[in-house]
Coordinates of N, CA and C in Angstrom, one line a residue:
M949 N 31.5 18.7 -41.9 CA 31.8 17.5 -42.4 C 33.2 17.6 -43.0
D950 N 34.0 16.6 -43.6 CA 35.4 16.8 -44.2 C 35.2 17.1 -45.4
D951 N 35.5 18.3 -45.4 CA 35.6 18.8 -47.6 C 36.5 18.3 -48.3
E952 N 37.4 17.7 -48.0 CA 38.6 16.9 -48.6 C 37.8 15.3 -49.1
F953 N 37.1 14.8 -48.4 CA 36.5 13.7 -48.3 C 35.5 13.5 -49.6
L954 N 34.8 15.3 -49.5 CA 33.5 15.2 -50.4 C 34.4 15.9 -51.7
D955 N 35.4 16.4 -51.8 CA 35.7 17.2 -52.7 C 34.9 18.5 -53.0
G956 N 34.7 19.0 -52.0 CA 33.7 20.5 -52.1 C 31.8 19.6 -52.7
E957 N 31.8 18.9 -53.0 CA 30.5 18.4 -53.3 C 29.9 17.9 -52.1
S958 N 28.4 17.7 -52.2 CA 27.4 17.3 -51.3 C 27.5 15.6 -51.6
L959 N 27.3 15.3 -50.5 CA 27.3 13.7 -50.6 C 26.2 13.6 -51.4
T960 N 26.6 12.2 -52.1 CA 25.9 11.8 -53.4 C 25.3 10.7 -52.9
G961 N 24.2 10.0 -53.2 CA 23.5 8.8 -53.0 C 24.2 7.5 -52.8
R962 N 25.1 7.5 -53.6 CA 25.9 6.5 -53.7 C 26.8 6.2 -52.6
Q963 N 27.6 7.4 -52.3 CA 28.4 7.5 -51.3 C 27.7 7.3 -50.0
A964 N 26.5 8.0 -49.7 CA 25.8 7.6 -48.7 C 25.3 5.9 -48.6
G965 N 25.2 5.6 -49.7 CA 24.8 4.1 -49.8 C 25.8 3.2 -49.0
L966 N 27.0 3.7 -49.6 CA 28.3 2.9 -49.4 C 28.3 3.0 -48.1
I967 N 28.3 4.0 -47.1 CA 28.5 4.7 -45.9 C 27.4 3.8 -45.1
F968 N 26.4 3.9 -45.7 CA 25.4 3.0 -44.9 C 25.6 1.5 -44.5
V969 N 25.9 1.1 -45.8 CA 26.0 -0.5 -45.7 C 27.5 -0.9 -45.0
G970 N 28.3 -0.1 -45.1 CA 29.5 -0.6 -44.6 C 29.6 -0.2 -43.0
F971 N 28.7 0.9 -42.4 CA 28.1 1.1 -41.4 C 27.6 -0.3 -40.7
L972 N 26.7 -0.5 -41.2 CA 25.5 -1.5 -40.5 C 26.3 -2.9 -40.6
S973 N 27.5 -3.3 -42.1 CA 27.8 -4.3 -41.8 C 29.0 -4.4 -40.4
F974 N 29.2 -3.2 -39.9 CA 30.4 -3.2 -39.1 C 29.4 -3.7 -38.1
I975 N 29.0 -3.0 -37.7 CA 27.5 -3.3 -36.4 C 27.4 -5.0 -36.3
I976 N 26.6 -5.5 -37.5 CA 26.7 -7.0 -37.5 C 27.8 -7.9 -37.1
L977 N 28.7 -7.3 -37.9 CA 30.1 -8.0 -37.5 C 30.3 -7.7 -36.5
S978 N 30.3 -6.7 -35.7 CA 30.6 -6.6 -34.0 C 30.0 -7.5 -33.2
G979 N 28.3 -7.7 -33.8 CA 27.7 -8.4 -33.1 C 27.9 -9.9 -33.3
V980 N 28.5 -10.3 -33.9 CA 28.4 -11.8 -34.6 C 30.0 -12.1 -33.4
A981 N 30.9 -11.2 -33.2 CA 32.2 -11.1 -32.8 C 31.7 -11.5 -31.4
L982 N 30.6 -10.7 -30.6 CA 30.8 -10.4 -29.7 C 30.1 -12.2 -29.0
V983 N 29.2 -12.3 -30.0 CA 28.4 -13.8 -29.3 C 29.5 -15.0 -29.5
L984 N 30.5 -14.5 -30.6 CA 31.6 -15.8 -30.9 C 32.2 -15.8 -29.3
L985 N 32.8 -14.7 -29.2 CA 33.5 -14.3 -28.2 C 32.8 -14.8 -26.4
R986 N 31.6 -14.3 -26.5 CA 30.8 -14.7 -24.9 C 31.2 -16.1 -25.2
G987 N 30.9 -17.2 -26.8 CA 30.8 -18.5 -26.2 C 32.2 -19.4 -26.3
L988 N 33.2 -18.2 -26.6 CA 34.6 -19.4 -25.9 C 35.0 -19.2 -25.0
F989 N 34.5 -17.9 -23.9 CA 34.8 -17.7 -22.2 C 33.8 -17.8 -21.7

Protein backbone atom coordinates (compact mmCIF):
# COMPACT_ATOMS: atom_id res chain seq x y z
CA MET A 1 0.00 0.00 0.00
CA ASP A 2 0.95 3.65 -0.26
CA ASP A 3 2.77 4.66 2.92
CA GLU A 4 2.32 8.38 2.18
CA PHE A 5 -1.46 8.03 2.14
CA LEU A 6 -1.46 6.11 5.42
CA ASP A 7 1.23 8.30 7.02
CA GLY A 8 2.99 5.12 8.16
CA GLU A 9 -0.03 4.02 10.15
CA SER A 10 -2.42 1.13 9.61
CA LEU A 11 -5.75 1.86 7.93
CA THR A 12 -8.28 3.15 10.47
CA GLY A 13 -11.92 2.09 10.53
CA ARG A 14 -13.03 5.56 9.41
CA GLN A 15 -10.67 5.53 6.42
CA ALA A 16 -11.78 2.02 5.48
CA GLY A 17 -15.42 3.11 5.77
CA LEU A 18 -14.88 6.18 3.59
CA ILE A 19 -13.08 4.11 0.95
CA PHE A 20 -15.85 1.47 1.03
CA VAL A 21 -18.65 4.04 0.74
CA GLY A 22 -16.83 5.92 -2.01
CA PHE A 23 -16.21 2.72 -3.97
CA LEU A 24 -19.81 1.60 -3.51
CA SER A 25 -21.24 4.96 -4.62
CA PHE A 26 -18.89 4.93 -7.64
CA ILE A 27 -20.24 1.52 -8.70
CA ILE A 28 -23.85 2.66 -8.24
CA LEU A 29 -23.29 5.88 -10.19
CA SER A 30 -21.58 3.92 -12.97
CA GLY A 31 -24.56 1.57 -13.17
CA VAL A 32 -27.04 4.46 -13.29
CA ALA A 33 -24.99 6.25 -15.97
CA LEU A 34 -24.84 3.04 -18.02
CA VAL A 35 -28.64 2.63 -17.83
CA LEU A 36 -29.21 6.27 -18.81
CA LEU A 37 -26.79 6.02 -21.75
CA ARG A 38 -28.43 2.81 -22.95
CA GLY A 39 -31.79 4.58 -22.76
CA LEU A 40 -30.53 7.51 -24.85
CA PHE A 41 -28.90 5.50 -27.64
